[in-house]
Coordinates of C-alpha atoms in Angstrom, one line a residue:
Chain A
M17 CA 76.3 -23.5 20.5
Q18 CA 76.5 -24.2 24.3
P19 CA 73.9 -23.3 26.7
L20 CA 73.2 -19.8 28.3
T21 CA 70.2 -20.4 30.4
L22 CA 68.1 -23.1 31.1
Y23 CA 64.2 -23.5 32.5
V24 CA 63.2 -27.5 33.4
L25 CA 59.2 -28.0 33.8
D26 CA 57.5 -30.5 35.5
L27 CA 54.9 -32.5 33.8
S28 CA 53.7 -34.1 36.7
R29 CA 49.9 -32.5 37.3
P30 CA 48.4 -29.7 35.0
A31 CA 50.2 -26.1 35.7
G32 CA 47.1 -24.9 34.4
D33 CA 46.7 -21.1 35.5
D34 CA 50.4 -21.0 37.1
P35 CA 53.4 -21.9 34.6
D36 CA 55.8 -20.0 36.9
A37 CA 55.2 -22.6 39.7
V38 CA 55.8 -26.2 37.8
I39 CA 58.8 -23.8 35.5
T40 CA 62.6 -24.3 37.3
R41 CA 65.4 -22.7 36.8
R42 CA 69.3 -24.1 36.7
E43 CA 72.3 -24.2 35.9
V44 CA 72.9 -25.4 31.9
T45 CA 75.4 -27.1 33.4
D46 CA 73.4 -29.2 35.6
A47 CA 72.4 -32.5 35.1
V48 CA 69.0 -32.6 35.0
L49 CA 68.2 -36.1 33.4
R50 CA 68.2 -39.9 34.0
T51 CA 70.0 -42.6 32.0
D52 CA 66.8 -44.3 32.0
D53 CA 64.6 -41.5 30.4
L54 CA 63.3 -42.9 26.9
G55 CA 64.5 -39.2 25.4
V56 CA 68.3 -40.4 26.1
T57 CA 67.4 -44.4 25.2
R58 CA 65.4 -44.9 22.8
G59 CA 65.3 -40.6 21.0
D60 CA 61.6 -40.6 21.8
G61 CA 60.7 -37.5 22.1
I62 CA 59.8 -33.9 20.3
F63 CA 61.2 -30.4 20.3
E64 CA 61.1 -27.3 18.4
T65 CA 64.1 -24.3 17.8
I66 CA 62.4 -20.5 18.0
L67 CA 64.0 -17.4 17.2
V68 CA 64.6 -15.5 19.9
H69 CA 65.2 -11.6 18.7
H70 CA 66.1 -8.7 22.0
G71 CA 64.5 -11.5 24.2
L72 CA 61.5 -12.2 22.6
P73 CA 60.7 -16.0 20.7
Q74 CA 59.7 -15.5 17.5
A75 CA 56.5 -17.2 15.5
M76 CA 55.8 -18.5 18.4
D77 CA 52.1 -20.3 18.0
P78 CA 53.3 -21.8 14.4
H79 CA 56.4 -23.5 17.0
L80 CA 53.2 -24.5 19.5
D81 CA 50.9 -25.2 16.5
R82 CA 54.1 -28.0 15.3
F83 CA 54.7 -29.0 18.9
A84 CA 51.1 -30.2 19.3
R85 CA 51.6 -31.9 16.7
S86 CA 54.5 -33.6 16.8
A87 CA 53.5 -35.1 20.1
A88 CA 50.3 -36.1 18.9
M89 CA 52.3 -37.9 15.8
M90 CA 54.1 -39.9 18.6
D91 CA 51.3 -40.2 20.8
L92 CA 52.8 -38.4 23.3
P93 CA 50.2 -35.8 25.4
V94 CA 48.9 -33.2 24.4
P95 CA 51.9 -30.5 25.9
E96 CA 50.2 -27.4 28.0
R97 CA 50.1 -25.0 25.4
E98 CA 50.1 -21.5 28.1
L99 CA 52.8 -23.6 29.7
W100 CA 54.9 -24.0 26.3
R101 CA 54.8 -20.9 25.9
R102 CA 55.5 -19.4 29.1
A103 CA 58.3 -21.6 29.8
V104 CA 60.2 -20.3 26.0
E105 CA 58.7 -16.8 26.4
V106 CA 61.0 -16.9 30.2
T107 CA 64.1 -18.6 28.1
A108 CA 64.0 -16.3 25.9
A109 CA 64.0 -12.8 28.6
E110 CA 66.8 -14.5 30.1
M111 CA 68.5 -14.4 26.6
A112 CA 68.5 -10.4 25.3
P113 CA 71.8 -9.1 27.0
H114 CA 74.1 -12.2 25.2
A115 CA 73.2 -11.3 21.6
P116 CA 70.4 -9.1 19.8
F117 CA 69.5 -12.8 18.0
A118 CA 69.4 -16.3 20.0
A119 CA 67.5 -19.2 20.2
V120 CA 64.7 -21.9 22.4
K121 CA 65.5 -25.3 21.7
F122 CA 62.6 -27.0 23.9
V123 CA 62.0 -30.6 24.7
M124 CA 58.9 -32.9 25.7
T125 CA 59.7 -36.5 25.7
R126 CA 57.9 -39.5 26.9
G127 CA 59.7 -39.4 30.2
V128 CA 61.1 -42.4 32.4
E129 CA 60.1 -45.6 31.5
T130 CA 57.8 -46.6 34.1
E131 CA 56.2 -43.7 35.4
E132 CA 54.6 -42.1 32.8
I133 CA 55.3 -38.5 33.5
P134 CA 56.7 -36.7 30.2
T135 CA 59.8 -34.5 31.4
G136 CA 60.6 -31.0 29.1
F137 CA 63.3 -28.1 28.5
A138 CA 63.5 -25.4 28.1
Y139 CA 67.1 -23.8 27.1
G140 CA 68.4 -20.5 25.3
F141 CA 71.9 -20.1 22.7
V142 CA 73.2 -18.2 20.5
P143 CA 73.5 -19.8 17.4
D144 CA 75.9 -20.1 14.5
D145 CA 76.4 -16.3 12.9
P146 CA 73.8 -16.8 10.0
T147 CA 75.3 -13.3 8.2
R148 CA 77.9 -15.1 5.7
A149 CA 75.3 -18.0 4.7
R150 CA 72.7 -16.0 4.3
L151 CA 75.6 -13.4 2.3
D152 CA 77.6 -16.2 0.0
G153 CA 75.6 -18.8 0.1
I154 CA 75.5 -22.3 0.8
D155 CA 76.8 -25.2 -1.3
V156 CA 74.0 -28.1 -1.3
V157 CA 73.8 -31.8 -1.8
L158 CA 71.0 -34.3 -2.8
L159 CA 70.3 -36.9 -0.9
D160 CA 67.7 -40.1 -1.0
R161 CA 66.2 -40.1 2.3
G162 CA 65.2 -44.3 2.0
Y163 CA 61.1 -42.9 1.8
R164 CA 59.0 -42.6 -0.8
H165 CA 56.6 -39.9 -1.2
D166 CA 53.9 -41.1 0.1
V167 CA 54.7 -42.6 3.6
S168 CA 53.9 -40.0 5.6
E169 CA 49.8 -41.8 4.6
T170 CA 50.8 -45.1 4.0
S171 CA 53.1 -45.9 7.4
P172 CA 52.3 -43.6 9.8
W173 CA 54.9 -45.3 12.3
L174 CA 57.8 -44.2 10.1
L175 CA 56.8 -40.9 11.8
Q176 CA 57.6 -38.7 8.8
G177 CA 56.3 -34.8 9.2
A178 CA 57.1 -35.1 13.4
K179 CA 60.7 -33.6 14.7
T180 CA 61.4 -36.3 17.1
L181 CA 64.7 -36.8 19.3
A182 CA 65.4 -38.9 16.7
Y183 CA 67.8 -37.5 14.6
A184 CA 70.4 -38.9 13.9
I185 CA 70.5 -39.7 10.5
N186 CA 69.7 -35.6 10.5
K187 CA 73.2 -35.5 11.5
A188 CA 74.3 -38.6 9.9
A189 CA 73.7 -36.7 6.1
L190 CA 75.1 -33.4 7.9
R191 CA 78.5 -35.4 8.1
E192 CA 78.4 -36.9 4.5
A193 CA 77.5 -33.3 2.6
A194 CA 80.8 -32.3 4.7
R195 CA 82.1 -35.3 3.2
R196 CA 81.8 -33.7 -0.2
G197 CA 82.7 -30.2 0.8
A198 CA 78.7 -29.2 0.9
H199 CA 77.0 -27.5 3.8
D200 CA 74.3 -28.6 4.0
V201 CA 72.0 -31.4 2.4
I202 CA 67.9 -31.3 0.4
F203 CA 66.5 -34.8 0.8
V204 CA 64.6 -36.6 -1.3
S205 CA 62.5 -39.5 -1.6
S206 CA 63.0 -42.6 -2.6
D207 CA 60.6 -42.3 -5.6
G208 CA 62.2 -38.7 -6.6
Y209 CA 60.4 -36.1 -5.1
V210 CA 62.1 -33.2 -3.6
L211 CA 61.7 -32.8 0.1
E212 CA 63.7 -30.4 2.7
G213 CA 66.9 -30.0 4.5
P214 CA 67.7 -32.4 7.5
N215 CA 67.1 -28.7 9.2
S216 CA 65.3 -26.6 6.9
T217 CA 62.3 -26.3 4.7
L218 CA 63.1 -25.6 0.4
I219 CA 62.1 -22.6 -1.4
A220 CA 62.5 -23.0 -4.9
R221 CA 61.8 -20.0 -7.2
I222 CA 60.7 -21.1 -11.1
D223 CA 59.2 -18.8 -13.0
S224 CA 58.6 -16.0 -10.7
T225 CA 56.7 -18.4 -8.5
Y226 CA 58.4 -19.2 -5.3
V227 CA 57.3 -22.7 -4.7
T228 CA 57.9 -24.4 -0.8
I229 CA 56.9 -28.5 -0.7
P230 CA 53.4 -29.9 0.3
T231 CA 53.7 -31.1 3.6
S232 CA 51.4 -34.2 2.6
L233 CA 55.1 -35.5 1.5
G234 CA 56.2 -36.5 4.6
V235 CA 58.2 -32.6 5.7
L236 CA 57.3 -30.5 8.1
P237 CA 55.4 -27.3 7.9
G238 CA 57.6 -24.7 8.4
T239 CA 58.1 -22.0 10.5
T240 CA 60.2 -19.4 9.0
Q241 CA 59.4 -20.6 5.6
G242 CA 55.8 -19.5 6.7
D243 CA 56.7 -16.5 7.2
V244 CA 59.0 -15.7 4.5
F245 CA 55.8 -16.7 1.8
A246 CA 53.7 -14.1 4.5
A247 CA 56.3 -11.5 3.9
L248 CA 56.1 -12.2 -0.4
D249 CA 52.7 -12.2 -0.7
L250 CA 53.0 -8.6 0.8
V251 CA 55.3 -7.4 -2.2
G252 CA 52.7 -9.4 -4.9
A253 CA 55.2 -12.1 -5.4
Q254 CA 53.7 -15.6 -6.1
T255 CA 53.6 -18.3 -3.7
R256 CA 53.0 -21.5 -4.5
V257 CA 52.9 -25.1 -2.4
G258 CA 54.0 -27.9 -4.6
E259 CA 56.2 -31.3 -6.1
L260 CA 58.7 -31.2 -7.1
F261 CA 61.7 -33.0 -8.7
P262 CA 65.2 -31.8 -9.0
A263 CA 64.3 -31.5 -12.9
D264 CA 63.1 -29.0 -11.5
L265 CA 65.2 -27.5 -9.0
S266 CA 67.7 -27.5 -12.2
R267 CA 65.2 -24.9 -13.6
A268 CA 64.9 -22.7 -10.7
D269 CA 67.0 -19.4 -10.9
A270 CA 66.9 -19.2 -6.8
M271 CA 66.8 -21.3 -3.7
W272 CA 66.7 -20.6 -0.7
L273 CA 66.6 -23.2 2.8
C274 CA 64.5 -22.4 5.7
S275 CA 64.9 -22.0 9.0
S276 CA 64.9 -21.0 12.6
T277 CA 68.5 -19.8 13.5
R278 CA 69.4 -18.9 9.9
G279 CA 66.8 -17.6 8.2
A280 CA 66.7 -17.6 4.1
A281 CA 70.6 -18.9 2.9
P282 CA 69.9 -18.7 -0.5
V283 CA 71.4 -22.0 -2.5
R284 CA 75.0 -21.4 -4.6
S285 CA 75.2 -24.4 -5.8
L286 CA 73.2 -27.7 -5.6
D287 CA 75.8 -30.7 -6.5
G288 CA 78.4 -28.7 -7.8
T289 CA 76.0 -26.9 -9.8
P290 CA 76.1 -23.1 -9.4
V291 CA 73.3 -21.7 -8.3
A292 CA 72.5 -18.2 -9.2
V293 CA 72.1 -16.0 -5.9
D294 CA 69.3 -13.0 -5.5
H295 CA 71.2 -10.9 -2.4
D296 CA 68.3 -8.0 -2.6
V297 CA 65.3 -11.2 -2.3
T298 CA 67.7 -13.0 -0.3
A299 CA 68.0 -9.3 2.3
M300 CA 64.6 -8.8 1.8
M301 CA 62.9 -12.3 3.2
N302 CA 65.7 -11.2 6.2
D303 CA 64.9 -8.4 7.2
A304 CA 61.0 -9.6 6.9
L305 CA 62.6 -12.2 8.8
G306 CA 64.8 -9.5 11.8
A307 CA 61.4 -7.4 11.3
R308 CA 58.4 -10.2 12.8
E309 CA 57.2 -8.3 16.1
R310 CA 57.3 -11.5 18.1
Chain B
M9 CA 61.6 -52.2 33.9
Q10 CA 63.5 -49.9 36.6
P11 CA 66.8 -49.8 36.6
L12 CA 68.9 -51.6 39.9
T13 CA 71.9 -50.2 39.4
L14 CA 73.8 -47.8 37.4
Y15 CA 77.7 -46.4 36.4
V16 CA 78.7 -43.9 34.3
L17 CA 81.7 -43.9 32.8
D18 CA 84.2 -40.9 32.3
L19 CA 85.4 -40.7 28.1
S20 CA 86.9 -37.6 29.1
R21 CA 90.2 -39.7 28.8
P22 CA 91.8 -43.4 27.7
A23 CA 91.4 -45.8 30.5
G24 CA 94.2 -48.0 29.5
D25 CA 94.9 -50.5 31.6
D26 CA 93.3 -49.0 35.3
P27 CA 89.2 -48.7 33.8
D28 CA 88.0 -49.4 37.2
A29 CA 89.6 -45.7 38.0
V30 CA 86.7 -44.5 35.1
I31 CA 83.4 -46.0 36.3
T32 CA 81.9 -44.4 38.8
R33 CA 78.5 -46.1 40.5
R34 CA 76.0 -43.9 41.1
E35 CA 71.9 -44.3 42.0
V36 CA 70.2 -44.7 39.4
T37 CA 67.4 -42.6 40.4
D38 CA 70.5 -39.6 40.2
A39 CA 70.4 -37.3 37.6
V40 CA 73.3 -38.3 35.4
L41 CA 73.2 -36.0 31.9
R42 CA 73.0 -32.3 30.8
T43 CA 70.0 -31.3 28.8
D44 CA 72.3 -30.7 25.8
D45 CA 73.6 -34.3 25.8
L46 CA 73.4 -34.8 21.5
G47 CA 72.4 -38.4 23.6
V48 CA 69.0 -37.3 24.2
T49 CA 68.8 -33.8 21.9
R50 CA 69.3 -36.1 18.6
G51 CA 69.4 -39.2 18.8
D52 CA 73.0 -39.5 18.7
G53 CA 74.5 -42.7 20.5
I54 CA 74.5 -46.3 20.4
F55 CA 73.5 -48.5 23.1
E56 CA 73.5 -52.8 23.1
T57 CA 71.8 -54.4 25.6
I58 CA 72.8 -57.8 27.1
L59 CA 72.3 -60.5 29.2
V60 CA 73.0 -61.4 32.6
H61 CA 72.5 -64.7 34.1
H62 CA 73.6 -65.0 37.7
G63 CA 75.7 -61.8 36.9
L64 CA 77.7 -62.9 34.2
P65 CA 77.1 -61.1 31.2
Q66 CA 76.1 -63.8 27.9
A67 CA 77.3 -62.9 24.1
M68 CA 79.7 -60.3 26.1
D69 CA 82.2 -60.4 22.7
P70 CA 79.2 -59.7 20.2
H71 CA 77.5 -57.3 21.4
L72 CA 81.1 -55.0 22.1
D73 CA 81.4 -56.3 18.5
R74 CA 78.2 -54.8 17.5
F75 CA 78.8 -51.4 19.7
A76 CA 82.1 -51.2 17.7
R77 CA 80.1 -51.2 14.2
S78 CA 77.7 -49.1 15.4
A79 CA 80.3 -46.5 16.2
A80 CA 81.9 -46.7 13.2
M81 CA 78.9 -46.1 11.4
M82 CA 77.9 -43.1 13.2
D83 CA 81.9 -42.0 13.3
L84 CA 81.4 -41.9 16.7
P85 CA 84.8 -42.7 18.9
V86 CA 86.4 -46.3 18.9
P87 CA 85.0 -47.4 21.7
E88 CA 87.8 -48.7 24.1
R89 CA 86.5 -52.3 24.3
E90 CA 88.2 -53.7 27.6
L91 CA 86.7 -50.0 29.3
W92 CA 83.3 -51.3 27.9
R93 CA 83.6 -55.0 28.9
R94 CA 84.6 -54.1 32.5
A95 CA 81.7 -51.4 33.1
V96 CA 79.2 -54.5 31.5
E97 CA 80.4 -56.7 34.1
V98 CA 80.3 -55.0 37.2
T99 CA 77.3 -53.6 36.2
A100 CA 76.1 -57.3 36.0
A101 CA 77.8 -58.0 38.7
E102 CA 75.6 -56.3 40.7
M103 CA 72.2 -57.6 39.7
A104 CA 73.1 -60.9 40.7
P105 CA 71.5 -60.7 43.8
H106 CA 68.5 -59.2 42.3
A107 CA 67.3 -61.7 39.7
P108 CA 68.7 -64.7 37.8
F109 CA 68.1 -63.6 35.0
A110 CA 68.6 -59.3 34.1
A111 CA 70.0 -57.7 31.3
V112 CA 72.7 -54.4 31.1
K113 CA 72.0 -51.9 28.6
F114 CA 75.2 -49.6 28.4
V115 CA 75.0 -46.4 26.0
M116 CA 77.6 -44.2 24.6
T117 CA 76.3 -40.7 23.3
R118 CA 78.0 -37.9 21.4
G119 CA 78.0 -36.3 24.3
V120 CA 77.3 -32.1 24.6
E121 CA 78.0 -30.0 21.6
T122 CA 81.1 -28.5 21.7
E123 CA 83.0 -31.2 24.2
E124 CA 83.4 -33.8 22.1
I125 CA 83.6 -35.9 25.0
P126 CA 81.2 -39.1 24.8
T127 CA 78.8 -40.3 27.9
G128 CA 79.2 -43.5 28.6
F129 CA 76.9 -45.3 31.1
A130 CA 75.2 -48.6 31.3
Y131 CA 72.4 -49.9 33.7
G132 CA 71.1 -53.0 35.2
F133 CA 67.7 -54.1 35.1
V134 CA 65.4 -56.9 35.3
P135 CA 63.4 -57.2 31.9
D136 CA 60.1 -58.8 31.6
D137 CA 59.6 -62.6 32.5
P138 CA 59.9 -63.6 29.3
T139 CA 58.3 -67.7 30.1
R140 CA 55.3 -66.6 29.0
A141 CA 55.5 -65.0 24.9
R142 CA 58.3 -67.8 24.9
L143 CA 55.9 -70.7 26.2
D144 CA 52.4 -68.8 24.9
G145 CA 53.8 -67.7 21.4
I146 CA 53.7 -63.8 20.0
D147 CA 51.4 -62.3 17.9
V148 CA 53.4 -60.5 15.5
V149 CA 51.9 -58.1 12.2
L150 CA 54.4 -57.2 9.2
L151 CA 54.7 -53.2 8.6
D152 CA 57.0 -50.9 6.0
R153 CA 59.7 -50.0 7.1
G154 CA 60.5 -48.0 4.3
Y155 CA 63.1 -48.4 3.1
R156 CA 64.4 -50.4 0.0
H157 CA 66.4 -53.3 0.6
D158 CA 69.7 -51.8 -0.3
V159 CA 69.9 -49.0 1.3
S160 CA 72.8 -49.8 3.3
E161 CA 74.7 -49.5 0.6
T162 CA 73.2 -46.9 -1.3
S163 CA 72.5 -44.5 1.3
P164 CA 74.8 -45.0 4.2
W165 CA 74.1 -41.8 6.2
L166 CA 70.8 -43.6 6.6
L167 CA 72.2 -45.7 9.3
Q168 CA 70.8 -49.0 8.5
G169 CA 72.1 -51.3 10.5
A170 CA 73.5 -49.2 13.6
K171 CA 73.0 -49.7 16.9
T172 CA 71.8 -45.5 17.3
L173 CA 69.7 -44.2 20.7
A174 CA 67.1 -43.2 17.5
Y175 CA 64.5 -45.9 18.6
A176 CA 61.5 -42.9 18.1
I177 CA 60.4 -45.4 14.4
N178 CA 60.6 -48.7 16.1
K179 CA 59.0 -47.6 18.8
A180 CA 56.1 -46.8 17.1
A181 CA 56.2 -49.5 14.8
L182 CA 55.2 -51.4 18.5
R183 CA 52.9 -49.1 19.2
E184 CA 51.3 -49.8 15.4
A185 CA 51.8 -53.8 16.8
A186 CA 49.8 -53.2 19.3
R187 CA 47.1 -51.4 17.6
R188 CA 46.8 -54.1 15.5
G189 CA 46.4 -56.2 18.7
A190 CA 49.7 -57.8 18.2
H191 CA 53.2 -57.9 20.1
D192 CA 56.0 -57.8 18.4
V193 CA 56.6 -56.4 14.4
I194 CA 58.3 -58.2 10.9
F195 CA 59.8 -54.9 9.5
V196 CA 59.3 -55.7 5.1
S197 CA 61.4 -53.5 2.9
S198 CA 60.3 -51.7 0.9
D199 CA 60.1 -53.0 -2.6
G200 CA 59.3 -56.9 -0.4
Y201 CA 62.5 -58.1 1.6
V202 CA 61.3 -59.3 4.7
L203 CA 64.5 -57.6 7.1
E204 CA 63.9 -57.5 11.7
G205 CA 61.8 -57.3 13.9
P206 CA 62.6 -53.1 15.8
N207 CA 64.2 -54.6 18.7
S208 CA 65.0 -58.7 17.7
T209 CA 65.1 -60.5 15.1
L210 CA 63.8 -63.7 13.0
I211 CA 64.7 -67.3 12.6
A212 CA 62.2 -69.3 9.7
R213 CA 62.2 -72.5 9.6
I214 CA 61.2 -73.3 5.5
D215 CA 61.1 -76.7 4.4
S216 CA 63.8 -77.7 7.6
T217 CA 66.0 -75.3 7.3
Y218 CA 66.5 -72.5 9.1
V219 CA 67.3 -68.9 7.6
T220 CA 67.6 -65.7 8.5
I221 CA 68.1 -62.5 6.8
P222 CA 71.4 -60.9 5.8
T223 CA 73.2 -58.0 7.4
S224 CA 73.5 -56.9 3.8
L225 CA 70.1 -55.6 4.2
G226 CA 70.6 -53.0 6.5
V227 CA 69.5 -55.3 9.8
L228 CA 71.3 -55.5 12.1
P229 CA 73.6 -58.8 13.2
G230 CA 71.6 -60.7 15.9
T231 CA 74.0 -61.8 18.7
T232 CA 70.9 -63.7 20.5
Q233 CA 70.4 -65.5 16.9
G234 CA 74.0 -65.8 16.3
D235 CA 73.7 -68.3 20.0
V236 CA 70.6 -70.1 17.9
F237 CA 71.8 -70.8 15.0
A238 CA 75.2 -72.1 17.1
A239 CA 73.2 -74.0 19.2
L240 CA 71.0 -75.2 16.1
D241 CA 74.2 -76.5 14.0
L242 CA 75.5 -78.8 16.8
V243 CA 71.9 -80.3 16.9
G244 CA 72.4 -80.9 13.1
A245 CA 69.8 -78.7 11.8
Q246 CA 70.1 -77.0 8.7
T247 CA 71.1 -72.8 8.6
R248 CA 71.2 -70.7 6.1
V249 CA 71.2 -66.5 5.7
G250 CA 69.5 -65.5 3.0
E251 CA 66.9 -63.5 1.9
L252 CA 62.8 -63.9 2.2
F253 CA 60.1 -62.3 1.0
P254 CA 56.4 -62.8 2.9
A255 CA 55.3 -65.2 0.7
D256 CA 58.6 -67.3 1.7
L257 CA 57.2 -66.3 5.1
S258 CA 53.7 -67.9 4.8
R259 CA 55.4 -71.1 3.7
A260 CA 57.3 -71.4 7.2
D261 CA 56.6 -74.2 9.0
A262 CA 57.7 -72.2 12.1
M263 CA 59.0 -68.6 13.0
W264 CA 61.0 -67.0 15.8
L265 CA 61.9 -63.2 17.4
C266 CA 65.4 -63.4 18.6
S267 CA 66.6 -61.1 21.0
S268 CA 68.6 -61.0 23.9
T269 CA 66.2 -59.9 27.1
R270 CA 63.3 -62.6 25.7
G271 CA 65.3 -65.3 24.1
A272 CA 63.8 -67.7 21.0
A273 CA 60.5 -66.0 21.0
P274 CA 57.9 -68.4 19.0
V275 CA 55.6 -67.3 16.8
R276 CA 51.9 -68.0 17.1
S277 CA 50.8 -66.0 14.3
L278 CA 51.3 -63.7 11.2
D279 CA 49.2 -61.1 10.5
G280 CA 46.0 -62.8 11.8
T281 CA 47.1 -66.0 9.8
P282 CA 48.2 -68.8 12.9
V283 CA 51.7 -70.4 12.6
A284 CA 52.2 -73.2 14.6
V285 CA 54.5 -72.8 17.7
D286 CA 57.1 -76.0 17.6
H287 CA 57.6 -75.8 21.5
D288 CA 60.2 -79.4 21.4
V289 CA 62.5 -76.7 19.5
T290 CA 61.7 -73.6 21.1
A291 CA 62.7 -75.5 25.0
M292 CA 65.7 -76.2 23.3
M293 CA 66.9 -72.5 21.8
N294 CA 66.4 -71.6 25.4
D295 CA 67.7 -73.9 26.9
A296 CA 70.9 -73.6 24.8
L297 CA 70.6 -69.4 25.7
G298 CA 70.8 -70.2 29.2
A299 CA 73.5 -72.8 29.1
R300 CA 76.5 -69.8 27.8
E301 CA 79.2 -70.3 29.9
R302 CA 79.0 -65.8 29.8

């Protein structure tokens, strides 16, 4: 997932009505970050990854909402919404010739330690082709996230629910999944609540109702899951936000992990136990995601 | 803590007997990192911070040991020990004219996503003057780390005990301490075991014995604490590695948080309750740290 296009934002002053004046195109192979950027030395920053369809960013506002929410949880400056929107748009537009489906990652760090000027950039890339995951399904393992279900309320400094750059644990969990012969992970709280994937939101179908996990448990608000629920609502399916336990997942007759770049990926096994893949509903979900205007 | 000197390591090939050939001096204000370095986008890397006294790095081997331990826990390539030693030495030597006490931070990231070549650098800086913390003591609060005491055994993907770049939570905990009017934090496990500070190792004196926490609880092996214990052993004091609970800290007649750049900082209050500062023992500890050869 080598980036193909890069824009850097000058966040030393408000962009106001002229965002283009502070957005600069760079080569993706350019070194643009100092070694003492707190994004590097502390994972001290936030990000979003947004799907791009024919050069148009998808679900932009939910991503910008979540970016602002993460900034607030991290005591970072409020991101200038229209500036970030513009940066994503210009990066996304440049991806159009590369692939019909692309993605833009956008990042704000706390910047260099002594300067208190955030660092900002957005880059475009072509994500792994999700076709196979969507058609064949993915093998998933449950892994302990280590935290109780209520830490986002009792211990907000643990930053659960903020999309920070400090993703080393998420990557380690995915390596553990690979060691177990699986593709992905669903985290479970230390006290047995089902949570989310390292990069995705869970939807489980139980007794004909599509269920996802409440953000009060410290999971991220799922931008893709939100659009999938909207599509399910349109076709009259029952949806619900509620707590789930591993025993509930054993009763589920279908499950999906939803993320911007992979869309809705059906789970075909959980901890080695086969799970039925509902190809028709999966196709409907991904068709709906692909048909979004922006 | 603006860096004053920077060296970048070329980790694309083994350095072998000629480390100087792959170590390049750069200006600290140079941008040397790409935006898609996994150290930036995922906090996916490791680091150490080492004290420098008159240009000489202190406790080099314990830091190199811990760096290698962190790399193994993160499934990163084994760091070439003599290369990193040399990089720290040249960076440290250049700090001599700036201040009698300085520090070198050295970092290895997983590199750019598609290239599998780690990124390496070392920079020198002058840390905050520790004099006042050592003399006056520091105000400390206990904060929940969220994890059980045994997660490093049950859930190694949580990377407890690895010194990773994903330090956003540690910084958030320090901001929470500041909100409570304190300088620093001692983390407590979700099941009530005393752990460590975000950047430091605890020593508590209880019933005339100096106690620190076992690494089996997922705390980092403390390089500074190790040298303080050696100094205490030399003067015939009792030392012990063992589990502590907050009730034990209420019985402690002195406590210290030990770190490379601040040395042994006595705790003068814990959650607002005054703790006696033993100035003589604190001075002995810091004198011993200052008298290390390397």
